[in-house]
CSV table of C-alpha atoms in Angstrom, one decimal:
chain,number,residue,atom,x,y,z
A,24,MET,CA,-20.5,-96.1,-164.7
A,25,GLU,CA,-16.9,-95.5,-165.3
A,26,VAL,CA,-15.3,-92.1,-164.7
A,27,SER,CA,-11.7,-91.5,-165.8
A,28,GLY,CA,-9.3,-90.6,-163.0
A,29,ALA,CA,-11.8,-91.3,-160.3
A,30,GLY,CA,-12.7,-94.0,-157.8
A,31,HIS,CA,-15.5,-96.6,-158.0
A,32,PHE,CA,-18.1,-93.9,-158.2
A,33,VAL,CA,-18.0,-90.2,-158.1
A,34,LEU,CA,-20.6,-88.2,-156.1
A,35,ASP,CA,-19.5,-84.7,-156.6
A,36,ALA,CA,-20.4,-81.7,-158.8
A,37,ARG,CA,-19.3,-83.4,-161.9
A,38,VAL,CA,-22.0,-86.1,-161.8
A,39,ASN,CA,-25.7,-85.5,-162.3
A,40,LEU,CA,-27.0,-88.7,-160.7
A,41,THR,CA,-30.5,-88.1,-162.1
A,42,GLU,CA,-29.1,-88.0,-165.6
A,43,VAL,CA,-27.0,-91.1,-165.1
A,44,LEU,CA,-30.0,-93.1,-163.9
A,45,ILE,CA,-32.2,-91.8,-166.7
A,46,ASP,CA,-29.6,-92.9,-169.3
A,47,SER,CA,-29.1,-96.3,-167.6
A,48,HIS,CA,-31.2,-99.4,-168.3
A,49,ILE,CA,-32.8,-99.0,-164.8
A,50,ASP,CA,-36.4,-98.1,-165.5
A,51,PRO,CA,-38.7,-99.9,-163.1
A,52,LEU,CA,-41.6,-97.5,-163.7
A,53,ASP,CA,-41.3,-97.7,-167.5
A,54,ILE,CA,-40.6,-93.9,-167.6
A,55,GLN,CA,-38.4,-94.1,-170.6
A,56,LYS,CA,-40.7,-96.5,-172.4
A,57,ASN,CA,-43.8,-94.3,-171.9
A,58,SER,CA,-42.0,-91.0,-172.6
A,59,PRO,CA,-42.3,-89.2,-175.9
A,60,PRO,CA,-39.3,-89.6,-178.2
A,61,TYR,CA,-36.5,-87.0,-178.0
A,62,ASP,CA,-37.1,-84.0,-180.3
A,63,PRO,CA,-33.7,-82.6,-181.4
A,64,VAL,CA,-35.3,-79.3,-182.4
A,65,ARG,CA,-37.5,-78.5,-179.4
A,66,ASP,CA,-35.8,-80.6,-176.6
A,67,TRP,CA,-32.2,-79.8,-177.2
A,68,LYS,CA,-30.5,-77.5,-174.6
A,69,LEU,CA,-27.1,-75.8,-174.7
A,70,PRO,CA,-24.5,-77.6,-172.5
A,71,PRO,CA,-23.6,-75.9,-169.1
A,72,ASP,CA,-21.2,-73.0,-169.2
A,73,ASP,CA,-18.2,-75.0,-168.0
A,74,VAL,CA,-18.7,-77.6,-170.8
A,75,VAL,CA,-19.0,-74.8,-173.4
A,76,ARG,CA,-15.8,-73.2,-172.1
A,77,ALA,CA,-14.0,-76.6,-172.2
A,78,VAL,CA,-15.0,-77.3,-175.8
A,79,VAL,CA,-14.1,-73.8,-176.9
A,80,GLU,CA,-10.8,-74.0,-175.1
A,81,LYS,CA,-9.9,-77.4,-176.6
A,82,ARG,CA,-11.4,-77.3,-180.1
A,83,VAL,CA,-12.0,-73.7,-181.1
A,84,ASN,CA,-9.3,-71.6,-179.5
A,85,PRO,CA,-6.4,-73.3,-181.2
A,86,THR,CA,-8.0,-72.5,-184.6
A,87,LYS,CA,-8.7,-69.0,-183.5
A,88,GLU,CA,-5.1,-68.5,-182.4
A,89,ARG,CA,-3.8,-69.5,-185.8
A,90,ALA,CA,-6.5,-67.8,-187.9
A,91,SER,CA,-6.7,-64.5,-185.8
A,92,PRO,CA,-10.3,-64.0,-186.8
A,93,VAL,CA,-11.8,-60.5,-187.1
A,94,PHE,CA,-15.6,-60.0,-186.9
A,95,PHE,CA,-17.6,-57.1,-188.2
A,96,SER,CA,-21.3,-56.2,-188.1
A,97,THR,CA,-23.5,-53.7,-190.0
A,98,ASP,CA,-26.1,-51.1,-189.0
A,99,ALA,CA,-29.4,-52.1,-190.6
A,100,THR,CA,-30.4,-48.5,-191.1
A,101,THR,CA,-27.3,-46.7,-192.3
A,102,GLY,CA,-25.2,-49.7,-193.6
A,103,GLN,CA,-22.2,-48.5,-191.6
A,104,ARG,CA,-19.8,-51.2,-190.4
A,105,ARG,CA,-18.5,-51.7,-186.9
A,106,LEU,CA,-15.8,-53.9,-185.4
A,107,GLY,CA,-17.4,-56.7,-183.4
A,108,LEU,CA,-20.8,-58.2,-183.3
A,109,SER,CA,-22.7,-55.5,-181.4
A,110,LEU,CA,-24.9,-54.7,-184.5
A,111,VAL,CA,-26.1,-58.2,-185.1
A,112,PRO,CA,-29.8,-58.0,-184.3
A,113,THR,CA,-31.4,-59.8,-181.4
A,114,ASN,CA,-35.1,-59.5,-180.7
A,115,ASP,CA,-38.1,-61.7,-179.8
A,116,ARG,CA,-38.3,-63.1,-183.3
A,117,PRO,CA,-36.4,-65.9,-184.9
A,118,LEU,CA,-33.1,-65.2,-186.5
A,119,LEU,CA,-31.8,-66.7,-189.8
A,120,ILE,CA,-28.1,-66.2,-190.5
A,121,VAL,CA,-27.3,-67.0,-194.2
A,122,GLY,CA,-23.8,-67.1,-195.5
A,123,ASN,CA,-21.2,-68.5,-197.8
A,124,HIS,CA,-19.8,-71.9,-196.9
A,125,GLN,CA,-16.0,-71.8,-196.6
A,126,LEU,CA,-13.6,-74.6,-197.7
A,127,PHE,CA,-14.3,-77.7,-195.6
A,128,GLY,CA,-16.6,-75.7,-193.3
A,129,GLN,CA,-13.6,-75.2,-191.0
A,130,ASP,CA,-14.8,-71.9,-189.7
A,131,LEU,CA,-18.1,-73.1,-188.1
A,132,GLY,CA,-16.6,-73.3,-184.6
A,133,MET,CA,-15.4,-69.8,-184.7
A,134,ILE,CA,-18.7,-68.4,-185.9
A,135,ILE,CA,-20.9,-70.3,-183.4
A,136,SER,CA,-18.6,-69.6,-180.4
A,137,GLN,CA,-18.2,-65.9,-181.2
A,138,LEU,CA,-22.0,-65.4,-181.5
A,139,LEU,CA,-22.4,-67.2,-178.2
A,140,GLU,CA,-19.6,-65.3,-176.5
A,141,ASP,CA,-20.3,-61.8,-177.7
A,142,ARG,CA,-24.1,-61.7,-178.1
A,143,ASN,CA,-25.4,-64.9,-176.3
A,144,ILE,CA,-26.9,-66.0,-179.7
A,145,VAL,CA,-27.2,-69.7,-179.9
A,146,ALA,CA,-26.9,-70.4,-183.7
A,147,ARG,CA,-28.0,-73.9,-184.7
A,148,GLY,CA,-26.4,-75.4,-187.7
A,149,LEU,CA,-28.1,-77.5,-190.4
A,150,ALA,CA,-25.8,-80.4,-191.1
A,151,HIS,CA,-25.4,-82.3,-194.4
A,152,PRO,CA,-27.0,-85.7,-194.2
A,153,THR,CA,-23.6,-87.4,-194.4
A,154,VAL,CA,-22.5,-85.6,-191.3
A,155,ALA,CA,-25.9,-85.9,-189.7
A,156,GLU,CA,-25.7,-89.7,-189.7
A,157,GLY,CA,-24.0,-89.2,-186.3
A,158,LEU,CA,-26.6,-86.8,-185.1
A,159,LEU,CA,-29.6,-89.1,-184.8
A,160,ARG,CA,-28.9,-90.9,-181.6
A,161,GLY,CA,-31.0,-88.8,-179.3
A,162,GLU,CA,-30.9,-87.1,-176.0
A,163,GLN,CA,-28.9,-89.8,-174.2
A,164,GLU,CA,-26.0,-89.5,-176.6
A,165,VAL,CA,-26.0,-85.7,-176.3
A,166,ARG,CA,-25.7,-86.0,-172.5
A,167,THR,CA,-23.0,-88.7,-172.8
A,168,GLN,CA,-20.9,-86.5,-175.0
A,169,ARG,CA,-21.4,-83.6,-172.6
A,170,ARG,CA,-20.3,-85.7,-169.7
A,171,ARG,CA,-17.1,-86.8,-171.5
A,172,TYR,CA,-16.1,-83.1,-171.6
A,173,GLU,CA,-17.1,-82.7,-168.0
A,174,PHE,CA,-14.6,-85.5,-167.1
A,175,GLY,CA,-11.9,-84.2,-169.4
A,176,GLU,CA,-12.3,-86.9,-172.0
A,177,ASP,CA,-12.2,-86.4,-175.7
A,178,VAL,CA,-15.0,-86.6,-178.2
A,179,ARG,CA,-14.1,-89.0,-180.9
A,180,PHE,CA,-16.4,-87.9,-183.7
A,181,GLU,CA,-16.7,-84.2,-184.8
A,182,GLY,CA,-20.4,-84.8,-185.5
A,183,ASP,CA,-20.9,-85.4,-181.8
A,184,LEU,CA,-19.7,-81.8,-181.2
A,185,PHE,CA,-22.1,-80.5,-183.8
A,186,GLN,CA,-24.9,-82.3,-182.1
A,187,MET,CA,-23.8,-81.2,-178.6
A,188,PHE,CA,-24.1,-77.6,-179.9
A,189,GLY,CA,-27.5,-77.9,-181.5
A,190,ALA,CA,-26.9,-79.0,-185.1
A,191,VAL,CA,-29.7,-80.9,-186.8
A,192,LYS,CA,-30.0,-82.6,-190.1
A,193,VAL,CA,-30.7,-80.2,-192.9
A,194,SER,CA,-34.3,-80.7,-194.1
A,195,PRO,CA,-37.2,-78.5,-194.9
A,196,ARG,CA,-39.0,-79.8,-191.8
A,197,ASN,CA,-36.1,-79.1,-189.4
A,198,PHE,CA,-35.5,-75.6,-190.9
A,199,PHE,CA,-39.2,-74.8,-190.7
A,200,ARG,CA,-39.4,-75.9,-187.0
A,201,LEU,CA,-36.3,-74.0,-185.9
A,202,LEU,CA,-37.8,-70.8,-187.0
A,203,GLN,CA,-41.3,-71.9,-185.8
A,204,THR,CA,-39.9,-72.3,-182.3
A,205,ASN,CA,-38.2,-68.9,-182.4
A,206,GLN,CA,-34.6,-70.1,-182.6
A,207,THR,CA,-31.6,-69.0,-184.6
A,208,ALA,CA,-30.7,-71.0,-187.7
A,209,LEU,CA,-27.4,-71.0,-189.5
A,210,LEU,CA,-27.8,-71.7,-193.2
A,211,PHE,CA,-25.4,-72.1,-196.1
A,212,PRO,CA,-27.4,-72.4,-199.3
A,213,GLY,CA,-24.3,-73.3,-201.3
A,214,GLY,CA,-23.8,-76.4,-199.3
A,215,VAL,CA,-21.3,-79.0,-200.6
A,216,LYS,CA,-20.6,-77.1,-203.8
A,217,GLU,CA,-19.1,-74.3,-201.7
A,218,ALA,CA,-17.6,-76.3,-198.9
A,219,LEU,CA,-15.9,-78.7,-201.3
A,220,HIS,CA,-15.3,-76.2,-204.1
A,221,GLY,CA,-12.8,-76.7,-206.9
A,222,LYS,CA,-9.8,-74.8,-208.2
A,223,GLY,CA,-10.6,-71.2,-209.1
A,224,ASP,CA,-13.9,-71.2,-207.2
A,225,ASP,CA,-12.6,-69.4,-204.1
A,226,TYR,CA,-15.5,-67.6,-202.4
A,227,LYS,CA,-17.9,-68.1,-205.2
A,228,LEU,CA,-21.6,-68.6,-204.3
A,229,PHE,CA,-23.4,-71.7,-205.7
A,230,TRP,CA,-26.9,-70.9,-204.4
A,231,PRO,CA,-30.0,-72.6,-205.9
A,232,GLU,CA,-32.4,-70.3,-207.7
A,233,LYS,CA,-35.1,-70.8,-205.1
A,234,THR,CA,-36.5,-68.5,-202.5
A,235,ASP,CA,-37.6,-71.2,-200.0
A,236,PHE,CA,-35.6,-69.9,-197.1
A,237,VAL,CA,-37.0,-66.4,-197.6
A,238,ARG,CA,-40.6,-67.6,-197.7
A,239,ILE,CA,-40.2,-69.7,-194.6
A,240,ALA,CA,-38.4,-66.7,-192.8
A,241,ALA,CA,-41.3,-64.5,-193.8
A,242,LYS,CA,-43.9,-66.9,-192.5
A,243,PHE,CA,-42.4,-66.6,-189.0
A,244,ASN,CA,-41.4,-62.9,-189.3
A,245,ALA,CA,-37.7,-63.9,-188.9
A,246,THR,CA,-34.8,-61.4,-189.3
A,247,ILE,CA,-32.4,-62.5,-192.0
A,248,VAL,CA,-28.7,-61.6,-191.5
A,249,PRO,CA,-26.3,-62.1,-194.4
A,250,LEU,CA,-22.8,-63.4,-193.4
A,251,SER,CA,-19.7,-63.1,-195.6
A,252,ALA,CA,-16.6,-65.0,-194.7
A,253,ILE,CA,-13.1,-65.3,-196.2
A,254,GLY,CA,-9.8,-66.9,-195.2
A,255,ALA,CA,-10.2,-70.6,-195.6
A,256,ALA,CA,-9.5,-70.8,-199.3
A,257,ASP,CA,-6.3,-68.9,-198.8
A,258,SER,CA,-5.2,-71.3,-196.1
A,259,ALA,CA,-4.7,-74.4,-198.3
A,260,ASP,CA,-3.6,-75.2,-201.9
A,261,ILE,CA,-6.0,-77.4,-203.8
A,262,VAL,CA,-3.8,-80.0,-205.6
A,263,ALA,CA,-6.7,-81.9,-207.2
A,264,ASP,CA,-10.4,-81.0,-207.2
A,265,ALA,CA,-13.4,-83.3,-207.9
A,266,ASN,CA,-13.0,-83.1,-211.7
A,267,ASP,CA,-9.3,-84.1,-211.4
A,268,LEU,CA,-10.1,-87.0,-209.0
A,269,LEU,CA,-13.0,-88.3,-211.1
A,270,ASN,CA,-10.6,-88.6,-214.0
A,271,LEU,CA,-8.0,-90.7,-212.1
A,272,PRO,CA,-7.1,-94.0,-213.8
A,273,PHE,CA,-7.2,-97.6,-212.5
A,274,GLY,CA,-10.8,-97.4,-211.4
A,275,ILE,CA,-10.1,-94.8,-208.7
A,276,GLY,CA,-12.2,-92.1,-210.4
A,277,GLU,CA,-15.0,-94.6,-211.1
A,278,ASN,CA,-15.1,-95.6,-207.4
A,279,LEU,CA,-15.2,-92.0,-206.3
A,280,SER,CA,-18.0,-91.4,-208.7
A,281,ASN,CA,-20.0,-94.3,-207.3
A,282,PHE,CA,-19.4,-93.1,-203.8
A,283,SER,CA,-20.6,-89.6,-204.7
A,284,LYS,CA,-23.7,-90.9,-206.4
A,285,SER,CA,-24.6,-93.0,-203.3
A,286,THR,CA,-24.3,-90.1,-200.9
A,287,VAL,CA,-27.6,-88.6,-199.9
A,288,SER,CA,-28.1,-85.0,-201.2
A,289,ALA,CA,-28.6,-82.2,-198.8
A,290,ARG,CA,-31.4,-80.7,-201.0
A,291,PHE,CA,-34.7,-82.5,-200.7
A,292,ASP,CA,-35.7,-81.7,-204.3
A,293,ALA,CA,-32.4,-82.9,-205.9
A,294,LYS,CA,-31.4,-86.4,-206.8
A,295,ASP,CA,-28.4,-87.9,-204.9
A,296,ASP,CA,-26.2,-88.0,-208.0
A,297,ASP,CA,-26.9,-84.3,-208.7
A,298,GLU,CA,-24.6,-83.3,-205.9
A,299,THR,CA,-20.9,-84.1,-206.2
A,300,PHE,CA,-19.7,-85.1,-202.7
A,301,ILE,CA,-16.0,-85.5,-203.4
A,302,PRO,CA,-13.6,-83.5,-201.1
A,303,PRO,CA,-10.8,-81.9,-203.0
A,304,LEU,CA,-7.2,-83.0,-202.3
A,305,ALA,CA,-5.8,-79.9,-200.5
A,306,VAL,CA,-2.5,-79.3,-198.7
A,307,PRO,CA,-2.8,-76.9,-195.7
A,308,LYS,CA,-0.3,-74.0,-195.8
A,309,PRO,CA,2.1,-73.8,-192.8
A,310,PHE,CA,0.2,-70.7,-191.5
A,311,PRO,CA,-3.5,-70.2,-192.4
A,312,ALA,CA,-4.6,-66.9,-193.8
A,313,ARG,CA,-6.4,-64.5,-191.4
A,314,HIS,CA,-10.1,-65.1,-191.3
A,315,TYR,CA,-12.6,-62.3,-191.6
A,316,PHE,CA,-16.4,-62.4,-191.0
A,317,LEU,CA,-18.8,-59.7,-191.9
A,318,PHE,CA,-22.4,-59.8,-190.7
A,319,GLY,CA,-24.2,-57.6,-193.2
A,320,ARG,CA,-27.2,-55.5,-193.3
A,321,SER,CA,-30.2,-57.4,-191.9
A,322,PHE,CA,-33.5,-58.0,-193.7
A,323,ASP,CA,-36.7,-57.7,-191.7
A,324,THR,CA,-39.4,-60.0,-193.1
A,325,THR,CA,-42.2,-58.8,-190.7
A,326,LEU,CA,-44.1,-57.1,-193.6
A,327,LEU,CA,-43.2,-59.6,-196.3
A,328,ASP,CA,-46.0,-61.8,-197.6
A,329,PRO,CA,-44.5,-65.3,-198.0
A,330,ASN,CA,-47.0,-65.9,-200.9
A,331,ASN,CA,-45.7,-62.9,-202.8
A,332,LYS,CA,-43.2,-64.6,-205.1
A,333,ASP,CA,-41.9,-61.3,-206.6
A,334,GLU,CA,-41.2,-59.8,-203.2
A,335,CYS,CA,-39.6,-63.0,-201.9
A,336,GLN,CA,-37.4,-63.1,-205.0
A,337,ARG,CA,-36.4,-59.5,-204.4
A,338,ILE,CA,-35.4,-60.2,-200.8
A,339,TYR,CA,-33.6,-63.3,-201.9
A,340,ARG,CA,-31.5,-61.4,-204.4
A,341,GLY,CA,-30.8,-58.7,-201.8
A,342,VAL,CA,-29.5,-61.3,-199.3
A,343,LYS,CA,-27.3,-62.9,-202.0
A,344,ASN,CA,-26.0,-59.6,-203.2
A,345,GLU,CA,-25.2,-58.6,-199.6
A,346,VAL,CA,-23.2,-61.7,-199.1
A,347,GLU,CA,-21.3,-61.3,-202.4
A,348,GLU,CA,-20.6,-57.6,-201.8
A,349,GLY,CA,-19.4,-58.4,-198.3
A,350,ILE,CA,-17.0,-61.0,-199.7
A,351,ASP,CA,-15.6,-58.5,-202.2
A,352,ALA,CA,-15.4,-55.8,-199.6
A,353,LEU,CA,-13.4,-58.0,-197.2
A,354,LEU,CA,-11.1,-59.2,-200.0
A,355,SER,CA,-10.4,-55.5,-200.9
A,356,ALA,CA,-10.1,-54.3,-197.3
A,357,ARG,CA,-7.6,-57.0,-196.2
A,358,LYS,CA,-5.1,-55.5,-198.6
A,359,ASP,CA,-4.6,-52.9,-195.9
A,360,ASP,CA,-4.0,-55.5,-193.2
A,361,PRO,CA,-0.2,-56.4,-193.2
A,362,TYR,CA,-1.0,-59.5,-191.1
A,363,ALA,CA,-3.7,-60.9,-193.5
A,364,LEU,CA,-1.7,-63.4,-195.4
A,365,ASP,CA,1.6,-63.3,-193.4
A,366,GLY,CA,1.2,-66.0,-190.8
A,367,VAL,CA,4.7,-65.7,-189.5
A,368,LYS,CA,4.4,-62.0,-188.9
A,369,ARG,CA,1.0,-62.5,-187.2
A,370,SER,CA,2.4,-65.3,-185.0
A,371,SER,CA,5.4,-63.2,-184.0
A,372,TYR,CA,3.1,-60.4,-182.9
A,373,GLN,CA,1.0,-62.8,-180.9
A,374,ARG,CA,4.0,-64.2,-179.0
A,375,LEU,CA,5.4,-60.7,-178.4
A,376,PHE,CA,2.3,-58.9,-177.2
A,377,GLY,CA,0.0,-61.8,-176.1
A,378,LYS,CA,-2.9,-60.8,-178.3
A,379,ASP,CA,-4.0,-60.8,-182.0
A,380,PRO,CA,-2.5,-58.0,-184.1
A,381,PRO,CA,-4.6,-55.1,-185.3
A,382,THR,CA,-6.4,-55.3,-188.6
A,383,PHE,CA,-7.2,-52.9,-191.4
A,384,PRO,CA,-8.8,-49.6,-190.5
A,385,LEU,CA,-12.6,-49.6,-190.5
A,386,SER,CA,-12.5,-46.9,-193.2
A,387,SER,CA,-11.2,-49.6,-195.6
A,388,LEU,CA,-14.6,-51.4,-195.3
A,389,PRO,CA,-17.3,-49.6,-197.4
A,390,LYS,CA,-20.7,-49.4,-196.0
A,391,SER,CA,-23.5,-51.7,-197.3
A,392,ARG,CA,-25.0,-50.7,-200.5
A,393,SER,CA,-28.1,-52.8,-200.2
A,394,SER,CA,-31.4,-51.1,-200.3
A,395,LEU,CA,-34.1,-52.5,-198.1
């Protein structure tokens, strides 16, 4: 075993010798051979606190410093908003957070780390199959990536970080089992269409007309929490979207089309060529827009019959409407935030006072109109 910046072998608090031996090829008793395969849903565990802090400090905090995120939550009874995440429900039932996917999914680290820091909620993402190709290497790889951070080394593939923090490949089975095992799942029904959206599609929802996630949530009495997010689409200028790129001459567009068709779809009931997996050509702005996150009014599925199609459809529409209304409310309220789109002014405030600037008054954010 090689440890950066250390001697021949390190026997201190940084090294778990048991793990090292387990991950090695030394197995005289055939323990590894006779052990059940690693289950990424049930067997995964959050890294130690020091590793979590190291990852957040290195990968998330620089983004948070530039985006100055603001988080809000909603009272499930009154619909009133509150700054912070204190109203995000936590109970002994599974939690399903359902939101809009922002451009390139660049806000995932901020969402997951804030839930963990403020409420100790471990939200497990459901990764697109293309990203999930790097998530299938098992428990040994998870521990290896964790140790790299313990020794101050870098993680070369972003997917390794997703795996380290509990992401699993999006599939009906994995989604089902996350809720079945009383965990928190983070779901973006719009998927690639939202994360790689085109010109003029900022913050639009592209959700399938299916109630599957509601039915599965009801089966396990999960609480559904809508999540609305804005900021990413205002942080870059899309020069060319998928339609533009597919029309490029000299065979470029054709090659991109073939690549997209060969990419595995995230939706089990869709053909691979039904999903356009072509990232837009986007130029980041010098300073990103401020990011806002609104956890909306939650939906309790305890009394919902998963076989009642009409009621499941009603809840589905309610969740979708809550996300859309939350996006509209944030877009309107940020007009009262002088730091929303002025990154220079925001950065100057941070340097002068050593903290993020204030945001719009809570009165600018109307209460939820959803009826449960």
